[in-house]
Coordinates of N, CA, C and O in Angstrom, one line a residue:
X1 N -25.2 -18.6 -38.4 CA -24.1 -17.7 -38.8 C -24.7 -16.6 -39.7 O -25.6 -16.8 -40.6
X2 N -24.3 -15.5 -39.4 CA -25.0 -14.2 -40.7 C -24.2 -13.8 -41.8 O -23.1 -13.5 -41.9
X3 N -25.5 -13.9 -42.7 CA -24.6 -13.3 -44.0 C -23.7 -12.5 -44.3 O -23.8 -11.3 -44.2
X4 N -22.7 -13.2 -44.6 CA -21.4 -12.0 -44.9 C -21.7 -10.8 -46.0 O -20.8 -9.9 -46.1
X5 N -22.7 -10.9 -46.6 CA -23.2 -9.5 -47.5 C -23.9 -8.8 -46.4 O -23.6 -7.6 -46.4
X6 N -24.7 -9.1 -45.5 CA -24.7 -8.3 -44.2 C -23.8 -7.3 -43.2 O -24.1 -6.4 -42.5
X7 N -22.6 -8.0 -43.6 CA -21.6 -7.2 -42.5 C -21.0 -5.8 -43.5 O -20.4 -4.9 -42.9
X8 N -21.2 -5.9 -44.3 CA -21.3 -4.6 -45.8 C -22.4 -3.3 -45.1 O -22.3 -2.0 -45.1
X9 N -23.0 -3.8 -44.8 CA -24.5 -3.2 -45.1 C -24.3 -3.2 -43.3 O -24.0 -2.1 -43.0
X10 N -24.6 -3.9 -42.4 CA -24.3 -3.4 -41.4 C -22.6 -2.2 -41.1 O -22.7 -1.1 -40.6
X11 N -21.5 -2.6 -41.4 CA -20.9 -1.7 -41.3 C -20.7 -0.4 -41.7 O -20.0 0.3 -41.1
X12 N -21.6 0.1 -42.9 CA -21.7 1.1 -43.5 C -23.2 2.1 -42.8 O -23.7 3.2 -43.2
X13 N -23.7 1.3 -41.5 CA -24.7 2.0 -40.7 C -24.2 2.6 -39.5 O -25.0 3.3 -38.8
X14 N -22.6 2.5 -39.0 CA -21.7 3.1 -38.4 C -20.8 4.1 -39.1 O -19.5 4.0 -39.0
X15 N -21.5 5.0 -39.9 CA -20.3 5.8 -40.9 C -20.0 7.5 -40.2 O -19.1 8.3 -40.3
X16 N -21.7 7.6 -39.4 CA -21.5 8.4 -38.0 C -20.8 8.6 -36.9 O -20.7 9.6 -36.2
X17 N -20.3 7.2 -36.7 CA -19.6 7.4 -35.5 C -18.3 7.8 -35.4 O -17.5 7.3 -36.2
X18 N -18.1 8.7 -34.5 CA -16.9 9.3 -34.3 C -15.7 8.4 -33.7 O -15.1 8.7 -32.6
X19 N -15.3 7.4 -34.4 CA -14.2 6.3 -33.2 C -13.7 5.1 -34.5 O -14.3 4.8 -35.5
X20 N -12.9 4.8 -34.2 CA -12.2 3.8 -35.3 C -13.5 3.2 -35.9 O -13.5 3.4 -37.1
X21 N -14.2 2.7 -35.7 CA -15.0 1.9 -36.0 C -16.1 2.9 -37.3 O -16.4 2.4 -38.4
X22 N -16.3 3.8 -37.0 CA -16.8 5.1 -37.8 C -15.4 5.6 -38.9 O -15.5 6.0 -40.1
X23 N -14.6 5.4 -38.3 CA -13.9 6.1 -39.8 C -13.6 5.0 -40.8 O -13.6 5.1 -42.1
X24 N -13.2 3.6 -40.0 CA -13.0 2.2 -40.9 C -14.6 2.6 -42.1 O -14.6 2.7 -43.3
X25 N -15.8 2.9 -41.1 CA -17.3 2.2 -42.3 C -16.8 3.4 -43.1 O -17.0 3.2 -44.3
X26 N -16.1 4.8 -42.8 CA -16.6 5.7 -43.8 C -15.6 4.8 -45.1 O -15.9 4.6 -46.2
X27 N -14.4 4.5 -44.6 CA -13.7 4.3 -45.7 C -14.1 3.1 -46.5 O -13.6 3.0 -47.6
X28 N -14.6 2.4 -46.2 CA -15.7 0.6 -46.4 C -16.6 1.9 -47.5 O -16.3 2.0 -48.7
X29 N -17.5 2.6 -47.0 CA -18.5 3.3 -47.8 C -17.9 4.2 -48.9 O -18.6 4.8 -49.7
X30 N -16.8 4.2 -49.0 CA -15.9 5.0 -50.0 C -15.2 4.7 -50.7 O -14.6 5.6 -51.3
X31 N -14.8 3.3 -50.9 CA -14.1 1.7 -51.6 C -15.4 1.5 -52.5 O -16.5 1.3 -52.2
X32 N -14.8 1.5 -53.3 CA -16.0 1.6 -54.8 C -15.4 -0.4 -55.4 O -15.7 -0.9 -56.4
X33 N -14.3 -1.0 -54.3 CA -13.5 -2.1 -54.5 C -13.6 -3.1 -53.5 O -13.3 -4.3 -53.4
X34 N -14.2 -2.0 -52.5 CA -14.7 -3.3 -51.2 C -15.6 -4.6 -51.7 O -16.7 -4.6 -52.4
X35 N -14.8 -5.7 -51.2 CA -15.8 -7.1 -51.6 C -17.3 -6.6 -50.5 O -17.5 -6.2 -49.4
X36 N -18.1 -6.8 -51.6 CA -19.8 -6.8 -50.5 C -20.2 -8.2 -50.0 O -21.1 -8.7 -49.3
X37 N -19.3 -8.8 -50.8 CA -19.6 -10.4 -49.9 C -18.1 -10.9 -49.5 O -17.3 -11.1 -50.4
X38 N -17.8 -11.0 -48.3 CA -16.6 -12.1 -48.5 C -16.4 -12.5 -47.0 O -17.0 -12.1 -46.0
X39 N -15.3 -13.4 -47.1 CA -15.0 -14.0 -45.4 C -14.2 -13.1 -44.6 O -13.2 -12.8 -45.3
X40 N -14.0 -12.6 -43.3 CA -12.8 -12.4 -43.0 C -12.0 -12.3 -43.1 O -11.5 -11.2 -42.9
X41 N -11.1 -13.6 -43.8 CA -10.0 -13.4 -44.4 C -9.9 -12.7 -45.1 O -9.1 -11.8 -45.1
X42 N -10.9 -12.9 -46.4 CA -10.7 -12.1 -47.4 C -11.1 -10.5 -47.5 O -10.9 -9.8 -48.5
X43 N -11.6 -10.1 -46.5 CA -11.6 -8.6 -46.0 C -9.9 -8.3 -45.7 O -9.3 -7.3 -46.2
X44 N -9.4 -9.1 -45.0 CA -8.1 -9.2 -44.3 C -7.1 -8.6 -45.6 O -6.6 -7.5 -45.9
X45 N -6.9 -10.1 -46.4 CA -6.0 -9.8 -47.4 C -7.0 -8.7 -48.4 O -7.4 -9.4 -49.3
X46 N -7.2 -8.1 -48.5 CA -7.8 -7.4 -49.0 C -7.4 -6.1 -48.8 O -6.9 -5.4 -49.7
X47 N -7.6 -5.7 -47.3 CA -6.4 -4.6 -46.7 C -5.0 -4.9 -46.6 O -4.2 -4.0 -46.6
X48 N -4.8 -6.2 -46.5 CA -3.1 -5.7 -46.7 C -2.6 -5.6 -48.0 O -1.6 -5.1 -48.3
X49 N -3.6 -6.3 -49.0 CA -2.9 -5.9 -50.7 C -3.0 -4.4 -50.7 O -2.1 -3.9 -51.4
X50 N -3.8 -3.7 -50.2 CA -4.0 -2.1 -50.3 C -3.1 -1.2 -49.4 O -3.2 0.0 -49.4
X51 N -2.1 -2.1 -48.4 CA -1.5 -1.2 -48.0 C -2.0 -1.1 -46.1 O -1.2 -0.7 -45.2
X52 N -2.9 -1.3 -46.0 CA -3.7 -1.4 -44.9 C -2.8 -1.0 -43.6 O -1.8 -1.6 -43.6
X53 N -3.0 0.0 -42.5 CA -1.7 -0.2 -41.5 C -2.5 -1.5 -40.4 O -3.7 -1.8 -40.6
X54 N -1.6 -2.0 -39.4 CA -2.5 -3.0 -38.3 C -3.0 -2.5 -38.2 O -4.1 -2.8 -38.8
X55 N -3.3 -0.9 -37.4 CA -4.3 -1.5 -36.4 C -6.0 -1.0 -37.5 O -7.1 -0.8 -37.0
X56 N -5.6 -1.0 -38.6 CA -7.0 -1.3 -39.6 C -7.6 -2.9 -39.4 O -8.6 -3.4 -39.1
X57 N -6.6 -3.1 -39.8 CA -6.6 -4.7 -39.8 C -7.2 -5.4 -38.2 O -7.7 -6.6 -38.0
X58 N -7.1 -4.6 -37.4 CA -7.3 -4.8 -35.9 C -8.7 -4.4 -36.0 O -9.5 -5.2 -35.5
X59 N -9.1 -3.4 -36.5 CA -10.5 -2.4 -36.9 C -11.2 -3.3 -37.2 O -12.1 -3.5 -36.5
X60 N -11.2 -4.0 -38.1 CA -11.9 -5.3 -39.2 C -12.1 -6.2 -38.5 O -13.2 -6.7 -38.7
X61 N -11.2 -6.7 -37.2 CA -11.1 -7.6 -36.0 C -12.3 -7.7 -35.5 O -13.1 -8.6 -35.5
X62 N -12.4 -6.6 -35.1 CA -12.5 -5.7 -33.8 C -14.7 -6.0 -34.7 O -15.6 -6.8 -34.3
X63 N -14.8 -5.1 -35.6 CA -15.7 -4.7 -36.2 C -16.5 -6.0 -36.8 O -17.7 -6.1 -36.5
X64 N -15.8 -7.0 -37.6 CA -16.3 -8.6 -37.8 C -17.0 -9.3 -36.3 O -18.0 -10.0 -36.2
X65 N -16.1 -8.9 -35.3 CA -16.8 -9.9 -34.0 C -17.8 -9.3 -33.2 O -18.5 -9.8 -32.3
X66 N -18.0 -7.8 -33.7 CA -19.4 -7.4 -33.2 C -20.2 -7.6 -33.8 O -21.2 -8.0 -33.3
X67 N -20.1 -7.3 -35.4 CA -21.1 -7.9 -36.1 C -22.0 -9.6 -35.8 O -23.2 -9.8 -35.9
X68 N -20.7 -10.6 -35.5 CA -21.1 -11.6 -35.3 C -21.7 -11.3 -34.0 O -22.6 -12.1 -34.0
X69 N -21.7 -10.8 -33.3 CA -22.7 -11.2 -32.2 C -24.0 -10.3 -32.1 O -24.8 -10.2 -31.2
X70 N -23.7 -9.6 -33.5 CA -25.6 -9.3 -33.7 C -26.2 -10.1 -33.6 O -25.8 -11.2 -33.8
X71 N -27.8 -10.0 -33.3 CA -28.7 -10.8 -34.1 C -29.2 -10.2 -35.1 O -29.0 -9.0 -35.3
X72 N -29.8 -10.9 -35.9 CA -29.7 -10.8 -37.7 C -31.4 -11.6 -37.9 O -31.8 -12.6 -37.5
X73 N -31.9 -10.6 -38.7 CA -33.2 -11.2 -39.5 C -32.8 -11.7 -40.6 O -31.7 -11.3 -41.0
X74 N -33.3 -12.6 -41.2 CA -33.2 -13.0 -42.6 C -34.7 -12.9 -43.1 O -35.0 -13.2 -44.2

């Protein structure tokens, strides 16, 4: 399983990209409140205490299950 302080740090290496996935990292890189460690879920509730619309919440989905199918050095 890869470190969840990883998916911080890998999502904020997509802040280029032009596509949901790129504007979600810019806003991840611009949350001075973003957890740098946490589970899914707590990414989840996290956006919806802030108001989050779905398909953010879909974004996080979407963006969590590619990360998981990186591979990952440690």
């Amino acid at each position: 399983m890869n470190d969840t302080a990883d998916f911080t740090r890998w999502l904020t290496s997509h802040t280029d990209e032009l596509n949901r996935l790129g504007f979600f990292a810019r806003a991840v890189a611009n949350d001075p409140h973003w957890p740098a460690a946490a589970t899914v879920e707590t990414y989840r509730e996290y956006l919806e205490r802030r108001g989050a619309a779905p398909e953010v919440i879909d974004t996080l989905r979407h963006a969590w299950n590619e990360f998981q199918r990186q591979p990952h050095s440690h």
